[in-house]
Amino acid sequence: MQAITLTRSTILFLLIFLATSAATAQNKQWTIKEMMEFRSIDHPIISQNGAWIAHGASPDRGDGAAYFYDTGSDRSYSIERGTRPTMTPNARWGGAFTQPPFRDQVLAENRRDIPKQGYALISLRDGAIAGFENVETATFANNSVWLMLHHHKDENEKQEAGTLRLTYLRDGSSRTFDNVTSFTVDSLSTTLVFSTVDSLKTATLSGLDITIGNAVPFEIDRADSSVYINFSWHEKTGRLALLRAGTELDNQDAELFIYDAPSREFAPTGLEELIPDGLTLNRNSRITWREDGENLFIGLAEPRTPTAPEPDKDSIDIFDFDFILGERELDVWHWNDPLIKTHEKETWNQRNNQTFLAYFDMAGNRLIQLADRQVRQVWPNARAHYVVGRSDEAYRQRITWDGRYYDYYLINVETGERTLIESELRGQVQASPYGRKVAYFNEGHWLLKDAGTGSVINLTKNLPVGFANEDDDRPAEPM
C-alpha cells in the first residue's frame, strides 16, 4: 500500500494560510527576490498509520527542502534540497531525493556538468540521515525493512547499466548488484526480481529470496540482445507478468512471459500467436492483472516505421538535392482536419506511443480487443466484467474553439461488445468496483446507468441543490 495523498483543496488551504501568515508577519510589500525564494508546498503525503505528515517545499528559484512532521507532537525533521518525500508503511523511515545545489545547476556550462540527484534516508525516530549519491529510483518494500536504490550507471567505470543497492533498514547493511537494468519486489516483500546485462548485450533475469539472509541470486531466464521490462505482480498468487523485448528501440518483437515465484517456473504465454495483424507488443505495452490472477489486460500497439539509419558523413554529397532539402519542413493543413498542425505536433509522441487495451484470457487462450482507433481510451478494471472506454473522434475539431467532448462506452471484457453510455459528454464517467453500474454527470445532474439492463436513473433530479461547479470560470457549461 502507498501513503495517502492530500487533496488539492487541502493543499490550497495550506498555501493560502502560509502566504497570509507570512504577509501579516512581515507587514510589508514583497520584493521580487522574496517572491522567487518563497517556497510552495508540493508532494504532500500522510503515513498509513497517520503518525507522520511529509511534503516538499520548492521555491521558484533556489534550493528547496523536504519536511517530516510528527502528528502526535511538535517533533519535525527536514532534508535540505529534498524533494518527493516517501515513508515506509510503518512510518519508521522516510526518504527524499536530493537535488544538486541550485547555484551549481545555474552556473554549469552544460547539463553534463550538473551532478545527478541523490537520495537521503532519514530515521523518523531520531532524525539521523544517511545520504546516497547518483540515485535514479528509490523504493521502500511493503514490509518496511528494505530500501532499494537504483543508481545511475557510472560512465567512468564503463558500466552497461546502473548498480542496485539493497539496504536492510534494521541494521543498515547493504548488498549491491551491478549492471541492473530493472527490478521489482512482490507485495509481500519476499522475492526480488532483477534484470542485468553484460558487455555482450546478454540479459539475465534473476531472483533473490530476501527473507533469507545472504541468499544467493538464482537465474530465471537468459537471452541475447534483450531487455526485461514492464513488470506486473499479482499480489495473491505471487505471479509476475513481464515482457522480454529486443534492445533496439525500433525492434517490435516483444514476448509476454509469466514467472511463478512459489514454484520458480518461467514460461511464455503464447500471446503473440493471438495478436491480430496490424498490432504488436512493444515497450509501451503495459500489463494489468485481473483479480483472479488467471487473466490480464495488456496494451497492443501499431507497428512503428523503422527509423532510417544515419548516413555515413564521408559519403554525403553536399550538392545532392535530397540532402539540401532534407532539413526543410512543409506543413500542409486542410480546413477539415481533425486537429490543427500545432496540436498534432504537440501530441505526436503521445499518439505515436499509444497502445490499445486488450483482454488476455490465458485459460481459454483467447484475446479480446477492447480498444481500437474508434475507441482509443479504455481503462482496465481488475474486478469488473465491464470496463469503460471513450472516444473523441467525432469532436476533435471542436477542441480548438469549444473544449473536449467524448462518447463513453461500457465494454464487455469477455466479448468486446460495446454499449453506448452517453454521447457528447464533457465530464468523467465513474464505474462501480465490479463495473455493473456507471455514474456520470450530464446537464447539471448525476445519472446512474445499469450495465445489464441499460436503465438510467437520475440521482439528483429531486434534490433542491445544484451539483455543478458554478465557480469554474472556463467558457463552457459548469461541470
Short mmCIF file of C-alpha atoms in Angstrom, two decimals:
data_model
loop_
_atom_site.label_atom_id
_atom_site.label_comp_id
_atom_site.label_asym_id
_atom_site.label_seq_id
_atom_site.Cartn_x
_atom_site.Cartn_y
_atom_site.Cartn_z
CA MET A 1 0.00 0.00 0.00
CA GLN A 2 1.06 3.57 -0.65
CA ALA A 3 0.94 6.66 1.51
CA ILE A 4 -2.24 8.74 1.36
CA THR A 5 -2.09 11.84 -0.85
CA LEU A 6 -3.62 15.11 0.38
CA THR A 7 -6.44 16.60 -1.71
CA ARG A 8 -5.99 19.72 -3.81
CA SER A 9 -8.34 21.68 -1.57
CA THR A 10 -6.24 20.84 1.49
CA ILE A 11 -3.06 21.87 -0.30
CA LEU A 12 -4.67 25.13 -1.42
CA PHE A 13 -5.77 25.91 2.14
CA LEU A 14 -2.26 25.31 3.46
CA LEU A 15 -0.72 27.52 0.78
CA ILE A 16 -3.16 30.38 1.47
CA PHE A 17 -2.61 30.04 5.22
CA LEU A 18 1.17 30.13 4.87
CA ALA A 19 1.12 33.04 2.43
CA THR A 20 -1.28 35.06 4.61
CA SER A 21 0.74 34.36 7.75
CA ALA A 22 3.97 35.41 6.04
CA ALA A 23 2.46 38.64 4.70
CA THR A 24 0.91 39.52 8.09
CA ALA A 25 4.10 38.86 10.00
CA GLN A 26 6.24 40.99 7.72
CA ASN A 27 3.60 43.68 7.07
CA LYS A 28 5.46 44.90 4.02
CA GLN A 29 5.47 44.57 0.27
CA TRP A 30 7.32 41.58 -1.10
CA THR A 31 10.37 42.11 -3.25
CA ILE A 32 10.97 40.19 -6.47
CA LYS A 33 13.78 38.29 -4.75
CA GLU A 34 11.48 37.27 -1.88
CA MET A 35 8.84 36.09 -4.34
CA MET A 36 11.42 33.92 -6.12
CA GLU A 37 12.58 32.48 -2.78
CA PHE A 38 9.06 31.75 -1.49
CA ARG A 39 8.63 28.00 -1.09
CA SER A 40 5.44 26.34 -2.32
CA ILE A 41 4.27 23.04 -0.84
CA ASP A 42 4.39 20.02 -3.15
CA HIS A 43 4.07 16.23 -2.95
CA PRO A 44 2.21 16.14 0.43
CA ILE A 45 1.65 12.66 1.93
CA ILE A 46 0.35 11.10 5.15
CA SER A 47 1.77 7.86 6.55
CA GLN A 48 -0.54 4.84 6.55
CA ASN A 49 -0.94 4.98 10.34
CA GLY A 50 -1.44 8.75 10.34
CA ALA A 51 1.55 9.29 12.62
CA TRP A 52 3.57 11.44 10.22
CA ILE A 53 2.97 14.03 7.50
CA ALA A 54 5.58 14.92 4.89
CA HIS A 55 5.84 17.32 1.98
CA GLY A 56 8.31 19.07 -0.25
CA ALA A 57 8.75 22.84 -0.36
CA SER A 58 10.20 24.33 -3.54
CA PRO A 59 10.95 27.95 -4.47
CA ASP A 60 10.71 29.38 -7.96
CA ARG A 61 14.46 29.93 -7.83
CA GLY A 62 16.76 28.42 -5.23
CA ASP A 63 17.05 25.32 -3.08
CA GLY A 64 14.03 23.55 -1.64
CA ALA A 65 13.65 21.01 1.17
CA ALA A 66 11.57 18.05 2.33
CA TYR A 67 9.84 18.20 5.70
CA PHE A 68 8.51 15.49 8.03
CA TYR A 69 6.11 16.27 10.93
CA ASP A 70 5.07 14.04 13.83
CA THR A 71 1.28 14.45 14.18
CA GLY A 72 1.38 13.48 17.85
CA SER A 73 3.97 16.02 18.98
CA ASP A 74 5.91 19.10 17.83
CA ARG A 75 8.77 16.95 16.54
CA SER A 76 9.83 17.59 12.93
CA TYR A 77 12.76 16.89 10.63
CA SER A 78 13.94 18.25 7.31
CA ILE A 79 16.13 17.17 4.39
CA GLU A 80 17.82 20.09 2.67
CA ARG A 81 17.37 20.17 -1.11
CA GLY A 82 14.98 17.23 -0.67
CA THR A 83 12.01 16.58 -2.95
CA ARG A 84 9.32 13.92 -3.45
CA PRO A 85 9.36 12.52 0.10
CA THR A 86 8.13 8.99 0.87
CA MET A 87 7.77 6.91 4.03
CA THR A 88 7.75 3.25 4.94
CA PRO A 89 4.31 1.77 5.73
CA ASN A 90 5.18 1.63 9.46
CA ALA A 91 6.39 5.28 9.41
CA ARG A 92 9.75 4.47 10.99
CA TRP A 93 11.73 5.64 7.97
CA GLY A 94 11.39 8.39 5.43
CA GLY A 95 13.34 9.44 2.41
CA ALA A 96 13.57 12.06 -0.31
CA PHE A 97 15.52 12.63 -3.49
CA THR A 98 18.15 15.34 -3.08
CA GLN A 99 18.81 17.82 -5.84
CA PRO A 100 22.23 19.36 -6.52
CA PRO A 101 22.64 22.94 -5.26
CA PHE A 102 20.66 25.33 -7.44
CA ARG A 103 23.71 27.56 -7.84
CA ASP A 104 25.67 24.67 -9.33
CA GLN A 105 22.84 23.98 -11.77
CA VAL A 106 22.69 27.58 -12.94
CA LEU A 107 26.44 28.05 -13.32
CA ALA A 108 27.12 24.74 -15.07
CA GLU A 109 28.43 25.25 -18.60
CA ASN A 110 26.40 22.32 -19.89
CA ARG A 111 23.94 19.78 -18.48
CA ARG A 112 26.57 17.05 -18.27
CA ASP A 113 28.40 19.10 -15.66
CA ILE A 114 25.37 19.10 -13.33
CA PRO A 115 25.61 16.38 -10.66
CA LYS A 116 22.81 13.82 -10.74
CA GLN A 117 20.26 13.66 -7.96
CA GLY A 118 20.98 11.74 -4.78
CA TYR A 119 18.81 10.26 -2.05
CA ALA A 120 18.59 10.86 1.69
CA LEU A 121 17.28 8.21 4.10
CA ILE A 122 16.02 9.61 7.40
CA SER A 123 15.17 7.80 10.63
CA LEU A 124 11.87 9.15 11.96
CA ARG A 125 12.90 8.02 15.44
CA ASP A 126 15.89 10.31 15.88
CA GLY A 127 16.29 12.28 12.63
CA ALA A 128 19.57 10.61 11.62
CA ILE A 129 20.20 10.98 7.87
CA ALA A 130 22.20 8.76 5.51
CA GLY A 131 22.98 10.14 2.06
CA PHE A 132 23.46 8.30 -1.23
CA GLU A 133 24.77 9.77 -4.48
CA ASN A 134 23.75 9.32 -8.09
CA VAL A 135 20.34 7.70 -7.47
CA GLU A 136 17.85 7.19 -10.30
CA THR A 137 14.99 5.46 -8.42
CA ALA A 138 14.24 4.58 -4.79
CA THR A 139 11.65 2.17 -3.40
CA PHE A 140 10.67 1.04 0.10
CA ALA A 141 9.46 -2.55 0.41
CA ASN A 142 5.96 -3.07 1.81
CA ASN A 143 7.32 -4.81 4.90
CA SER A 144 9.22 -1.62 5.86
CA VAL A 145 12.59 -3.37 6.24
CA TRP A 146 14.11 -2.95 2.77
CA LEU A 147 15.20 0.07 0.76
CA MET A 148 16.09 -0.44 -2.89
CA LEU A 149 18.17 2.22 -4.64
CA HIS A 150 18.91 2.03 -8.35
CA HIS A 151 21.95 4.14 -9.15
CA HIS A 152 22.71 5.76 -12.49
CA LYS A 153 25.38 3.90 -14.39
CA ASP A 154 28.90 5.22 -13.89
CA GLU A 155 30.19 6.41 -17.26
CA ASN A 156 33.76 6.44 -15.93
CA GLU A 157 33.52 2.78 -14.97
CA LYS A 158 32.07 1.91 -18.40
CA GLN A 159 29.09 0.19 -16.81
CA GLU A 160 26.43 -1.33 -19.04
CA ALA A 161 23.73 -0.31 -16.53
CA GLY A 162 23.40 1.04 -13.00
CA THR A 163 24.01 -0.58 -9.62
CA LEU A 164 21.13 -1.83 -7.47
CA ARG A 165 21.65 -1.31 -3.73
CA LEU A 166 19.54 -3.42 -1.38
CA THR A 167 19.66 -1.96 2.15
CA TYR A 168 18.37 -3.76 5.24
CA LEU A 169 16.91 -0.96 7.34
CA ARG A 170 17.11 -2.76 10.69
CA ASP A 171 20.91 -2.79 10.78
CA GLY A 172 21.93 -0.63 7.81
CA SER A 173 23.72 -3.43 5.95
CA SER A 174 23.65 -3.40 2.15
CA ARG A 175 24.16 -5.66 -0.82
CA THR A 176 24.85 -4.39 -4.33
CA PHE A 177 24.26 -5.89 -7.78
CA ASP A 178 25.99 -4.39 -10.81
CA ASN A 179 24.66 -3.70 -14.32
CA VAL A 180 20.99 -3.84 -13.30
CA THR A 181 18.54 -2.51 -15.91
CA SER A 182 15.27 -3.03 -13.98
CA PHE A 183 13.95 -4.60 -10.79
CA THR A 184 10.77 -5.30 -8.84
CA VAL A 185 9.71 -6.71 -5.44
CA ASP A 186 6.49 -8.59 -4.77
CA SER A 187 3.87 -7.07 -2.46
CA LEU A 188 4.73 -9.49 0.37
CA SER A 189 8.40 -8.44 0.21
CA THR A 190 9.67 -11.99 -0.19
CA THR A 191 11.10 -12.04 -3.72
CA LEU A 192 13.31 -9.56 -5.55
CA VAL A 193 13.46 -9.99 -9.33
CA PHE A 194 16.02 -8.03 -11.33
CA SER A 195 17.49 -7.92 -14.80
CA THR A 196 21.17 -7.46 -15.63
CA VAL A 197 23.07 -7.02 -18.88
CA ASP A 198 26.68 -7.78 -19.73
CA SER A 199 29.12 -6.28 -22.25
CA LEU A 200 27.90 -8.70 -24.94
CA LYS A 201 24.31 -7.41 -24.51
CA THR A 202 23.19 -10.67 -22.96
CA ALA A 203 20.38 -10.08 -20.47
CA THR A 204 19.85 -12.24 -17.39
CA LEU A 205 16.70 -12.28 -15.29
CA SER A 206 17.48 -13.26 -11.69
CA GLY A 207 15.55 -13.81 -8.49
CA LEU A 208 16.50 -13.42 -4.83
CA ASP A 209 14.72 -14.66 -1.73
CA ILE A 210 15.01 -11.62 0.54
CA THR A 211 13.54 -13.45 3.54
CA ILE A 212 16.83 -15.33 3.89
CA GLY A 213 19.99 -13.54 4.98
CA ASN A 214 22.83 -13.63 2.42
CA ALA A 215 20.71 -15.66 -0.02
CA VAL A 216 22.32 -16.29 -3.41
CA PRO A 217 20.57 -14.94 -6.55
CA PHE A 218 19.28 -17.63 -8.91
CA GLU A 219 18.85 -17.41 -12.66
CA ILE A 220 15.31 -17.28 -14.05
CA ASP A 221 15.99 -16.66 -17.74
CA ARG A 222 18.72 -15.52 -20.11
CA ALA A 223 18.54 -14.08 -23.65
CA ASP A 224 20.84 -12.32 -26.11
CA SER A 225 20.23 -8.71 -27.20
CA SER A 226 17.18 -8.42 -24.96
CA VAL A 227 15.72 -6.48 -22.03
CA TYR A 228 13.17 -7.49 -19.39
CA ILE A 229 10.61 -4.74 -18.80
CA ASN A 230 7.08 -3.79 -17.65
CA PHE A 231 6.90 -5.98 -14.54
CA SER A 232 3.44 -6.57 -13.02
CA TRP A 233 2.86 -8.69 -9.90
CA HIS A 234 -0.36 -10.44 -8.94
CA GLU A 235 -0.33 -9.94 -5.18
CA LYS A 236 -2.21 -13.07 -4.04
CA THR A 237 -0.60 -15.71 -6.25
CA GLY A 238 2.97 -14.40 -6.45
CA ARG A 239 2.90 -14.49 -10.26
CA LEU A 240 4.90 -11.92 -12.21
CA ALA A 241 3.99 -10.92 -15.77
CA LEU A 242 6.69 -9.23 -17.83
CA LEU A 243 7.88 -8.55 -21.36
CA ARG A 244 11.10 -9.66 -22.99
CA ALA A 245 11.93 -7.23 -25.80
CA GLY A 246 14.79 -6.53 -28.15
CA THR A 247 17.40 -3.97 -27.19
CA GLU A 248 16.84 -1.81 -30.28
CA LEU A 249 14.07 0.78 -29.86
CA ASP A 250 12.73 0.02 -33.36
CA ASN A 251 12.50 -3.69 -32.57
CA GLN A 252 8.83 -4.67 -32.35
CA ASP A 253 9.45 -8.24 -31.19
CA ALA A 254 8.33 -8.41 -27.57
CA GLU A 255 7.07 -11.53 -25.81
CA LEU A 256 4.88 -11.93 -22.73
CA PHE A 257 6.13 -14.28 -20.00
CA ILE A 258 4.84 -15.38 -16.61
CA TYR A 259 7.17 -16.10 -13.69
CA ASP A 260 5.59 -18.07 -10.85
CA ALA A 261 7.61 -17.15 -7.74
CA PRO A 262 6.42 -20.01 -5.46
CA SER A 263 7.41 -22.72 -7.99
CA ARG A 264 10.16 -20.66 -9.72
CA GLU A 265 8.70 -21.60 -13.11
CA PHE A 266 9.20 -19.22 -16.06
CA ALA A 267 7.14 -19.77 -19.19
CA PRO A 268 5.91 -17.97 -22.32
CA THR A 269 2.19 -17.31 -22.62
CA GLY A 270 1.78 -17.73 -26.36
CA LEU A 271 0.00 -14.38 -26.60
CA GLU A 272 1.98 -13.37 -29.69
CA GLU A 273 0.20 -16.02 -31.78
CA LEU A 274 -3.19 -14.48 -30.95
CA ILE A 275 -2.37 -10.87 -31.82
CA PRO A 276 -4.21 -9.75 -34.99
CA ASP A 277 -2.43 -8.26 -37.98
CA GLY A 278 -1.65 -4.58 -37.60
CA LEU A 279 -0.94 -4.79 -33.86
CA THR A 280 2.07 -5.92 -31.84
CA LEU A 281 3.64 -5.99 -28.39
CA ASN A 282 6.26 -3.34 -27.75
CA ARG A 283 7.99 -1.48 -24.90
CA ASN A 284 4.89 0.61 -24.22
CA SER A 285 2.65 -2.42 -23.64
CA ARG A 286 1.56 -2.10 -20.00
CA ILE A 287 0.23 -5.12 -18.09
CA THR A 288 -2.58 -5.23 -15.50
CA TRP A 289 -3.70 -8.43 -13.78
CA ARG A 290 -7.33 -9.40 -13.29
CA GLU A 291 -8.22 -10.04 -9.66
CA ASP A 292 -8.43 -13.81 -10.27
CA GLY A 293 -4.74 -14.00 -11.21
CA GLU A 294 -5.55 -16.10 -14.28
CA ASN A 295 -6.17 -13.39 -16.86
CA LEU A 296 -4.81 -9.94 -17.60
CA PHE A 297 -5.14 -6.74 -19.58
CA ILE A 298 -2.36 -5.66 -21.91
CA GLY A 299 -1.81 -2.83 -24.37
CA LEU A 300 -1.13 -3.60 -28.03
CA ALA A 301 0.49 -1.09 -30.37
CA GLU A 302 0.53 -0.40 -34.07
CA PRO A 303 3.96 -1.23 -35.54
CA ARG A 304 6.24 1.75 -35.96
CA THR A 305 8.02 2.66 -39.15
CA PRO A 306 11.71 1.81 -38.57
CA THR A 307 13.96 4.82 -38.16
CA ALA A 308 16.25 5.34 -41.14
CA PRO A 309 19.92 4.80 -40.24
CA GLU A 310 22.18 7.83 -40.09
CA PRO A 311 24.21 8.13 -43.32
CA ASP A 312 27.98 7.95 -43.30
CA LYS A 313 29.18 11.58 -43.28
CA ASP A 314 32.07 10.78 -45.61
CA SER A 315 29.64 9.57 -48.29
CA ILE A 316 27.35 12.64 -48.20
CA ASP A 317 27.24 14.76 -51.37
CA ILE A 318 26.65 18.32 -50.14
CA PHE A 319 25.26 19.26 -53.60
CA ASP A 320 22.67 16.47 -53.58
CA PHE A 321 19.09 17.85 -53.66
CA ASP A 322 17.79 15.28 -51.17
CA PHE A 323 20.48 16.29 -48.70
CA ILE A 324 19.86 20.02 -49.22
CA LEU A 325 16.09 19.64 -48.76
CA GLY A 326 16.35 17.05 -46.00
CA GLU A 327 16.17 19.58 -43.16
CA ARG A 328 13.30 21.54 -44.72
CA GLU A 329 9.75 21.14 -43.40
CA LEU A 330 6.39 21.80 -45.01
CA ASP A 331 3.12 21.84 -43.07
CA VAL A 332 0.07 21.00 -45.17
CA TRP A 333 -3.20 21.75 -43.42
CA HIS A 334 -6.77 21.24 -44.58
CA TRP A 335 -9.64 23.19 -43.01
CA ASN A 336 -11.44 19.92 -42.24
CA ASP A 337 -8.52 18.17 -40.47
CA PRO A 338 -9.47 16.79 -37.02
CA LEU A 339 -6.54 18.54 -35.31
CA ILE A 340 -4.66 21.69 -36.24
CA LYS A 341 -0.98 21.19 -37.00
CA THR A 342 0.34 22.75 -33.80
CA HIS A 343 -1.80 20.32 -31.80
CA GLU A 344 -0.69 17.39 -33.96
CA LYS A 345 2.97 18.23 -33.33
CA GLU A 346 2.46 18.74 -29.60
CA THR A 347 0.72 15.38 -29.16
CA TRP A 348 2.81 13.39 -31.65
CA ASN A 349 4.85 11.41 -29.11
CA GLN A 350 1.76 10.62 -27.06
CA ARG A 351 -0.14 9.37 -30.10
CA ASN A 352 2.88 7.53 -31.50
CA ASN A 353 3.37 5.65 -28.22
CA GLN A 354 -0.31 4.87 -27.71
CA THR A 355 -1.41 1.31 -27.07
CA PHE A 356 -4.86 -0.25 -27.46
CA LEU A 357 -6.09 -2.26 -24.48
CA ALA A 358 -6.86 -5.95 -24.93
CA TYR A 359 -8.06 -8.68 -22.56
CA PHE A 360 -6.00 -11.88 -22.50
CA ASP A 361 -7.90 -14.95 -21.29
CA MET A 362 -4.95 -17.23 -20.62
CA ALA A 363 -7.02 -20.24 -19.57
CA GLY A 364 -9.18 -20.09 -22.68
CA ASN A 365 -6.29 -18.96 -24.92
CA ARG A 366 -8.37 -16.02 -26.17
CA LEU A 367 -7.52 -12.40 -26.91
CA ILE A 368 -10.37 -9.89 -26.90
CA GLN A 369 -9.57 -6.48 -28.34
CA LEU A 370 -11.22 -3.76 -26.25
CA ALA A 371 -9.73 -0.57 -27.73
CA ASP A 372 -9.06 0.44 -31.31
CA ARG A 373 -8.85 3.56 -33.47
CA GLN A 374 -12.52 4.31 -32.93
CA VAL A 375 -12.44 3.94 -29.13
CA ARG A 376 -8.84 4.65 -28.24
CA GLN A 377 -9.01 5.02 -24.47
CA VAL A 378 -10.13 2.06 -22.35
CA TRP A 379 -9.27 1.67 -18.67
CA PRO A 380 -8.59 -1.77 -17.14
CA ASN A 381 -10.56 -2.85 -14.08
CA ALA A 382 -9.16 -5.78 -12.09
CA ARG A 383 -12.58 -6.87 -10.79
CA ALA A 384 -15.09 -5.87 -13.44
CA HIS A 385 -16.80 -7.77 -16.22
CA TYR A 386 -17.27 -4.40 -17.92
CA VAL A 387 -14.74 -1.63 -18.48
CA VAL A 388 -15.23 1.99 -19.53
CA GLY A 389 -13.93 3.38 -22.81
CA ARG A 390 -14.23 6.74 -24.50
CA SER A 391 -13.80 8.26 -27.95
CA ASP A 392 -13.31 11.85 -29.08
CA GLU A 393 -13.11 11.04 -32.80
CA ALA A 394 -16.30 12.93 -33.64
CA TYR A 395 -15.37 16.04 -31.68
CA ARG A 396 -11.67 16.69 -32.27
CA GLN A 397 -12.18 19.80 -34.35
CA ARG A 398 -14.11 21.42 -31.50
CA ILE A 399 -11.08 21.25 -29.18
CA THR A 400 -9.72 24.37 -30.90
CA TRP A 401 -12.64 26.69 -30.05
CA ASP A 402 -15.00 24.86 -27.69
CA GLY A 403 -13.50 22.16 -25.50
CA ARG A 404 -13.30 18.40 -25.18
CA TYR A 405 -16.25 16.07 -25.71
CA TYR A 406 -16.39 12.28 -25.58
CA ASP A 407 -18.64 9.35 -26.36
CA TYR A 408 -18.46 6.91 -23.44
CA TYR A 409 -18.98 3.16 -23.73
CA LEU A 410 -19.36 0.14 -21.46
CA ILE A 411 -17.31 -2.71 -22.91
CA ASN A 412 -17.81 -6.39 -22.05
CA VAL A 413 -14.33 -7.80 -21.40
CA GLU A 414 -15.38 -11.34 -22.38
CA THR A 415 -16.84 -10.41 -25.76
CA GLY A 416 -15.61 -6.89 -26.57
CA GLU A 417 -19.22 -5.79 -27.15
CA ARG A 418 -19.75 -2.05 -26.64
CA THR A 419 -22.79 -0.32 -25.23
CA LEU A 420 -23.08 3.44 -25.51
CA ILE A 421 -23.38 5.11 -22.11
CA GLU A 422 -23.81 8.66 -23.37
CA SER A 423 -22.61 10.74 -26.29
CA GLU A 424 -21.07 14.21 -26.36
CA LEU A 425 -20.17 14.24 -22.67
CA ARG A 426 -17.76 16.75 -21.19
CA GLY A 427 -17.43 15.16 -17.75
CA GLN A 428 -15.90 11.92 -16.49
CA VAL A 429 -17.63 8.56 -16.13
CA GLN A 430 -17.08 6.52 -12.96
CA ALA A 431 -17.64 2.75 -12.93
CA SER A 432 -18.60 0.74 -9.85
CA PRO A 433 -15.92 -1.65 -8.49
CA TYR A 434 -17.36 -4.58 -10.47
CA GLY A 435 -18.36 -2.50 -13.47
CA ARG A 436 -22.06 -3.32 -13.27
CA LYS A 437 -23.09 0.32 -12.92
CA VAL A 438 -21.65 3.63 -14.08
CA ALA A 439 -22.24 7.15 -12.77
CA TYR A 440 -21.78 10.24 -14.91
CA PHE A 441 -22.58 13.95 -14.83
CA ASN A 442 -24.65 15.47 -17.62
CA GLU A 443 -26.71 18.67 -17.94
CA GLY A 444 -26.39 19.50 -14.25
CA HIS A 445 -27.33 16.10 -12.83
CA TRP A 446 -25.70 12.87 -11.73
CA LEU A 447 -27.03 9.83 -13.57
CA LEU A 448 -26.61 6.11 -12.87
CA LYS A 449 -26.73 3.53 -15.66
CA ASP A 450 -27.13 -0.24 -15.18
CA ALA A 451 -24.80 -2.20 -17.45
CA GLY A 452 -27.10 -5.20 -17.59
CA THR A 453 -30.49 -3.61 -18.26
CA GLY A 454 -29.41 -0.30 -19.76
CA SER A 455 -31.77 1.59 -17.43
CA VAL A 456 -30.77 5.11 -16.36
CA ILE A 457 -31.73 6.75 -13.05
CA ASN A 458 -31.38 10.47 -12.36
CA LEU A 459 -29.91 10.54 -8.86
CA THR A 460 -30.19 14.27 -8.23
CA LYS A 461 -33.37 15.29 -10.07
CA ASN A 462 -35.44 15.83 -6.92
CA LEU A 463 -32.75 17.43 -4.78
CA PRO A 464 -33.06 21.20 -4.18
CA VAL A 465 -29.36 21.89 -4.66
CA GLY A 466 -27.04 22.23 -7.64
CA PHE A 467 -24.16 19.85 -8.28
CA ALA A 468 -22.30 21.80 -10.97
CA ASN A 469 -19.22 23.79 -10.07
CA GLU A 470 -20.51 27.33 -10.60
CA ASP A 471 -17.09 28.77 -9.73
CA ASP A 472 -15.46 27.16 -12.77
CA ASP A 473 -14.96 30.22 -14.97
CA ARG A 474 -13.98 28.47 -18.18
CA PRO A 475 -16.13 29.29 -21.24
CA ALA A 476 -18.26 26.17 -21.01
CA GLU A 477 -21.22 24.70 -19.22
CA PRO A 478 -20.42 24.12 -15.49
CA MET A 479 -19.48 20.55 -14.59
#
